[in-house]
Amino acid sequence: MMFDLRDLYQQVIVDHNKSPRNFHVMANATCMAEGFNPLCGDKLTLYLKLDSEKVIRDISFEGSGCAISTASASLMTEQLKGRTLDEAESLFSRFHDMVTSDPTVEADTKGLDKLAVLGGIREFPSRIKCATLCWHTLNAALAGDESASTE
Ligand code: ZN
């Protein structure tokens, strides 16, 4: 029997869209930002709780958007809990490289763990901003900006 990795990836995206993790408003967030992707209409608010050591102790989001933007934000919050800001930055850089890489060569998913399920986005350039919106919003929140737009 053929095992199709793309089917598995698709299932994970559908699951995270249907039941997004860490999907709630956070009281006492240490920073937050709103993100907007006008190309698709995706909107989200990201909340973070950082400790004095710059470790992400808690992270959550709320909003409405397409399946890719919701699943991406859900997967991102799952990956970032307990990580340092340096680790978060390097994860975004790897993730960004993956989703913008040449779709005809095998994706480099090293260190990306479950975020690798979004590698298929490479074949749909118009959806890349759906997948990266949550990360741009994270950067805005950490920079002290109140909002981020992909345009
Ligand atoms: Zn979208």
PDB file of C-alpha atoms and ligand atoms in Angstrom:
ATOM      1  CA  MET A   1       0.000   0.000   0.000  1.00  0.00           C
ATOM      2  CA  MET A   2       1.322   3.422  -0.901  1.00  0.00           C
ATOM      3  CA  PHE A   3       1.740   5.782   1.977  1.00  0.00           C
ATOM      4  CA  ASP A   4       1.019   9.293   0.800  1.00  0.00           C
ATOM      5  CA  LEU A   5       2.699  11.866   3.001  1.00  0.00           C
ATOM      6  CA  ARG A   6       0.625  14.633   1.452  1.00  0.00           C
ATOM      7  CA  ASP A   7      -2.573  13.002   2.687  1.00  0.00           C
ATOM      8  CA  LEU A   8      -1.170  12.902   6.208  1.00  0.00           C
ATOM      9  CA  TYR A   9      -0.111  16.545   5.961  1.00  0.00           C
ATOM     10  CA  GLN A  10      -3.555  17.468   4.660  1.00  0.00           C
ATOM     11  CA  GLN A  11      -5.164  15.685   7.612  1.00  0.00           C
ATOM     12  CA  VAL A  12      -3.054  17.601  10.127  1.00  0.00           C
ATOM     13  CA  ILE A  13      -4.005  20.927   8.501  1.00  0.00           C
ATOM     14  CA  VAL A  14      -7.711  20.011   8.469  1.00  0.00           C
ATOM     15  CA  ASP A  15      -7.504  18.952  12.125  1.00  0.00           C
ATOM     16  CA  HIS A  16      -5.770  22.157  13.267  1.00  0.00           C
ATOM     17  CA  ASN A  17      -8.258  24.259  11.305  1.00  0.00           C
ATOM     18  CA  LYS A  18     -11.233  22.452  12.785  1.00  0.00           C
ATOM     19  CA  SER A  19      -9.866  22.375  16.348  1.00  0.00           C
ATOM     20  CA  PRO A  20      -7.247  25.108  16.596  1.00  0.00           C
ATOM     21  CA  ARG A  21      -4.894  24.757  19.598  1.00  0.00           C
ATOM     22  CA  ASN A  22      -4.389  27.663  22.003  1.00  0.00           C
ATOM     23  CA  PHE A  23      -7.340  29.469  20.439  1.00  0.00           C
ATOM     24  CA  HIS A  24      -8.489  31.957  23.056  1.00  0.00           C
ATOM     25  CA  VAL A  25      -8.013  35.481  24.346  1.00  0.00           C
ATOM     26  CA  MET A  26      -5.252  35.707  26.963  1.00  0.00           C
ATOM     27  CA  ALA A  27      -5.669  37.774  30.100  1.00  0.00           C
ATOM     28  CA  ASN A  28      -2.441  39.412  31.318  1.00  0.00           C
ATOM     29  CA  ALA A  29      -0.569  38.946  28.058  1.00  0.00           C
ATOM     30  CA  THR A  30       2.832  40.664  28.147  1.00  0.00           C
ATOM     31  CA  CYS A  31       2.546  41.526  24.461  1.00  0.00           C
ATOM     32  CA  MET A  32       0.054  41.171  21.659  1.00  0.00           C
ATOM     33  CA  ALA A  33      -0.550  42.253  18.066  1.00  0.00           C
ATOM     34  CA  GLU A  34      -3.169  42.043  15.380  1.00  0.00           C
ATOM     35  CA  GLY A  35      -2.317  40.647  11.989  1.00  0.00           C
ATOM     36  CA  PHE A  36      -4.115  41.092   8.686  1.00  0.00           C
ATOM     37  CA  ASN A  37      -3.617  39.501   5.293  1.00  0.00           C
ATOM     38  CA  PRO A  38      -5.695  41.631   2.890  1.00  0.00           C
ATOM     39  CA  LEU A  39      -5.057  39.249  -0.027  1.00  0.00           C
ATOM     40  CA  CYS A  40      -7.154  36.544   1.609  1.00  0.00           C
ATOM     41  CA  GLY A  41      -8.956  38.389   4.414  1.00  0.00           C
ATOM     42  CA  ASP A  42      -7.214  36.467   7.223  1.00  0.00           C
ATOM     43  CA  LYS A  43      -7.243  38.271  10.563  1.00  0.00           C
ATOM     44  CA  LEU A  44      -5.776  37.204  13.855  1.00  0.00           C
ATOM     45  CA  THR A  45      -4.797  38.551  17.238  1.00  0.00           C
ATOM     46  CA  LEU A  46      -1.782  36.955  18.874  1.00  0.00           C
ATOM     47  CA  TYR A  47      -1.140  36.990  22.623  1.00  0.00           C
ATOM     48  CA  LEU A  48       2.137  36.187  24.366  1.00  0.00           C
ATOM     49  CA  LYS A  49       3.303  35.778  27.910  1.00  0.00           C
ATOM     50  CA  LEU A  50       7.071  36.135  28.219  1.00  0.00           C
ATOM     51  CA  ASP A  51       9.043  35.633  31.396  1.00  0.00           C
ATOM     52  CA  SER A  52      12.072  37.668  32.527  1.00  0.00           C
ATOM     53  CA  GLU A  53      14.341  35.180  30.737  1.00  0.00           C
ATOM     54  CA  LYS A  54      12.619  35.928  27.401  1.00  0.00           C
ATOM     55  CA  VAL A  55      11.054  32.500  27.266  1.00  0.00           C
ATOM     56  CA  ILE A  56       7.575  32.161  25.753  1.00  0.00           C
ATOM     57  CA  ARG A  57       5.632  30.821  28.723  1.00  0.00           C
ATOM     58  CA  ASP A  58       2.263  31.037  27.024  1.00  0.00           C
ATOM     59  CA  ILE A  59       0.952  31.913  23.580  1.00  0.00           C
ATOM     60  CA  SER A  60      -2.538  32.009  22.134  1.00  0.00           C
ATOM     61  CA  PHE A  61      -4.467  33.494  19.252  1.00  0.00           C
ATOM     62  CA  GLU A  62      -7.942  34.390  18.085  1.00  0.00           C
ATOM     63  CA  GLY A  63      -9.372  35.440  14.794  1.00  0.00           C
ATOM     64  CA  SER A  64     -10.887  34.279  11.575  1.00  0.00           C
ATOM     65  CA  GLY A  65      -9.261  33.244   8.369  1.00  0.00           C
ATOM     66  CA  CYS A  66      -8.814  30.496   5.843  1.00  0.00           C
ATOM     67  CA  ALA A  67      -7.841  26.944   6.805  1.00  0.00           C
ATOM     68  CA  ILE A  68      -4.156  27.572   6.066  1.00  0.00           C
ATOM     69  CA  SER A  69      -3.898  30.696   8.242  1.00  0.00           C
ATOM     70  CA  THR A  70      -5.761  29.084  11.148  1.00  0.00           C
ATOM     71  CA  ALA A  71      -3.824  25.812  10.974  1.00  0.00           C
ATOM     72  CA  SER A  72      -0.528  27.668  10.649  1.00  0.00           C
ATOM     73  CA  ALA A  73      -1.239  29.822  13.727  1.00  0.00           C
ATOM     74  CA  SER A  74      -2.379  26.770  15.689  1.00  0.00           C
ATOM     75  CA  LEU A  75       0.771  24.825  14.766  1.00  0.00           C
ATOM     76  CA  MET A  76       2.949  27.854  15.512  1.00  0.00           C
ATOM     77  CA  THR A  77       1.562  28.321  19.024  1.00  0.00           C
ATOM     78  CA  GLU A  78       2.093  24.615  19.703  1.00  0.00           C
ATOM     79  CA  GLN A  79       5.718  24.821  18.591  1.00  0.00           C
ATOM     80  CA  LEU A  80       6.590  28.039  20.400  1.00  0.00           C
ATOM     81  CA  LYS A  81       5.397  27.324  23.916  1.00  0.00           C
ATOM     82  CA  GLY A  82       8.458  27.034  26.150  1.00  0.00           C
ATOM     83  CA  ARG A  83      10.860  28.320  23.477  1.00  0.00           C
ATOM     84  CA  THR A  84      13.228  31.258  23.794  1.00  0.00           C
ATOM     85  CA  LEU A  85      12.830  34.251  21.490  1.00  0.00           C
ATOM     86  CA  ASP A  86      16.058  33.256  19.712  1.00  0.00           C
ATOM     87  CA  GLU A  87      14.626  29.815  19.036  1.00  0.00           C
ATOM     88  CA  ALA A  88      11.381  31.367  17.787  1.00  0.00           C
ATOM     89  CA  GLU A  89      13.308  33.604  15.417  1.00  0.00           C
ATOM     90  CA  SER A  90      15.330  30.751  13.976  1.00  0.00           C
ATOM     91  CA  LEU A  91      12.186  28.646  13.594  1.00  0.00           C
ATOM     92  CA  PHE A  92      10.510  31.433  11.597  1.00  0.00           C
ATOM     93  CA  SER A  93      13.554  31.756   9.395  1.00  0.00           C
ATOM     94  CA  ARG A  94      13.551  27.990   8.656  1.00  0.00           C
ATOM     95  CA  PHE A  95       9.790  28.014   8.132  1.00  0.00           C
ATOM     96  CA  HIS A  96       9.994  30.996   5.783  1.00  0.00           C
ATOM     97  CA  ASP A  97      12.792  29.323   3.798  1.00  0.00           C
ATOM     98  CA  MET A  98      10.696  26.173   3.480  1.00  0.00           C
ATOM     99  CA  VAL A  99       7.468  27.831   2.256  1.00  0.00           C
ATOM    100  CA  THR A 100       9.308  30.069  -0.227  1.00  0.00           C
ATOM    101  CA  SER A 101      11.669  27.400  -1.568  1.00  0.00           C
ATOM    102  CA  ASP A 102      11.607  25.899  -5.059  1.00  0.00           C
ATOM    103  CA  PRO A 103       8.692  23.411  -5.172  1.00  0.00           C
ATOM    104  CA  THR A 104      10.557  21.157  -7.610  1.00  0.00           C
ATOM    105  CA  VAL A 105      13.233  20.215  -5.059  1.00  0.00           C
ATOM    106  CA  GLU A 106      12.639  18.373  -1.796  1.00  0.00           C
ATOM    107  CA  ALA A 107      11.714  20.730   1.039  1.00  0.00           C
ATOM    108  CA  ASP A 108      14.229  21.208   3.841  1.00  0.00           C
ATOM    109  CA  THR A 109      12.133  20.477   6.922  1.00  0.00           C
ATOM    110  CA  LYS A 110      15.039  20.014   9.332  1.00  0.00           C
ATOM    111  CA  GLY A 111      14.100  21.155  12.835  1.00  0.00           C
ATOM    112  CA  LEU A 112      10.602  22.170  11.781  1.00  0.00           C
ATOM    113  CA  ASP A 113       8.834  19.233  13.391  1.00  0.00           C
ATOM    114  CA  LYS A 114       5.060  19.441  12.699  1.00  0.00           C
ATOM    115  CA  LEU A 115       5.414  22.760  10.857  1.00  0.00           C
ATOM    116  CA  ALA A 116       6.660  20.635   7.947  1.00  0.00           C
ATOM    117  CA  VAL A 117       3.025  19.842   7.096  1.00  0.00           C
ATOM    118  CA  LEU A 118       2.773  23.326   5.560  1.00  0.00           C
ATOM    119  CA  GLY A 119       5.557  22.606   3.067  1.00  0.00           C
ATOM    120  CA  GLY A 120       2.992  21.985   0.321  1.00  0.00           C
ATOM    121  CA  ILE A 121       2.199  25.719   0.334  1.00  0.00           C
ATOM    122  CA  ARG A 122       5.278  26.174  -1.852  1.00  0.00           C
ATOM    123  CA  GLU A 123       3.195  25.035  -4.786  1.00  0.00           C
ATOM    124  CA  PHE A 124       0.625  27.784  -4.173  1.00  0.00           C
ATOM    125  CA  PRO A 125       2.551  31.081  -3.941  1.00  0.00           C
ATOM    126  CA  SER A 126      -0.644  33.090  -3.318  1.00  0.00           C
ATOM    127  CA  ARG A 127      -1.149  31.159  -0.066  1.00  0.00           C
ATOM    128  CA  ILE A 128       2.305  31.775   1.400  1.00  0.00           C
ATOM    129  CA  LYS A 129       1.050  34.904   3.175  1.00  0.00           C
ATOM    130  CA  CYS A 130      -1.769  32.881   4.743  1.00  0.00           C
ATOM    131  CA  ALA A 131       0.859  30.599   6.289  1.00  0.00           C
ATOM    132  CA  THR A 132       3.268  33.349   7.368  1.00  0.00           C
ATOM    133  CA  LEU A 133       0.694  35.839   8.728  1.00  0.00           C
ATOM    134  CA  CYS A 134       0.907  34.464  12.282  1.00  0.00           C
ATOM    135  CA  TRP A 135       4.711  34.706  12.211  1.00  0.00           C
ATOM    136  CA  HIS A 136       4.674  38.313  10.990  1.00  0.00           C
ATOM    137  CA  THR A 137       2.178  39.041  13.756  1.00  0.00           C
ATOM    138  CA  LEU A 138       4.527  37.393  16.256  1.00  0.00           C
ATOM    139  CA  ASN A 139       7.362  39.665  15.120  1.00  0.00           C
ATOM    140  CA  ALA A 140       5.090  42.707  15.438  1.00  0.00           C
ATOM    141  CA  ALA A 141       4.064  41.696  18.970  1.00  0.00           C
ATOM    142  CA  LEU A 142       7.698  41.177  19.997  1.00  0.00           C
ATOM    143  CA  ALA A 143       8.732  44.491  18.424  1.00  0.00           C
ATOM    144  CA  GLY A 144       6.018  46.285  20.377  1.00  0.00           C
ATOM    145  CA  ASP A 145       3.958  47.088  17.279  1.00  0.00           C
ATOM    146  CA  GLU A 146       0.222  46.746  17.582  1.00  0.00           C
ATOM    147  CA  SER A 147      -0.460  45.469  14.114  1.00  0.00           C
ATOM    148  CA  ALA A 148       1.088  43.668  11.189  1.00  0.00           C
ATOM    149  CA  SER A 149      -0.028  43.421   7.598  1.00  0.00           C
ATOM    150  CA  THR A 150       1.320  41.121   4.938  1.00  0.00           C
ATOM    151  CA  GLU A 151       0.934  43.946   2.398  1.00  0.00           C
TER     152      GLU A 151
HETATM  153 ZN    ZN B   1      -5.720  32.847   3.874  1.00  0.00          ZN
END
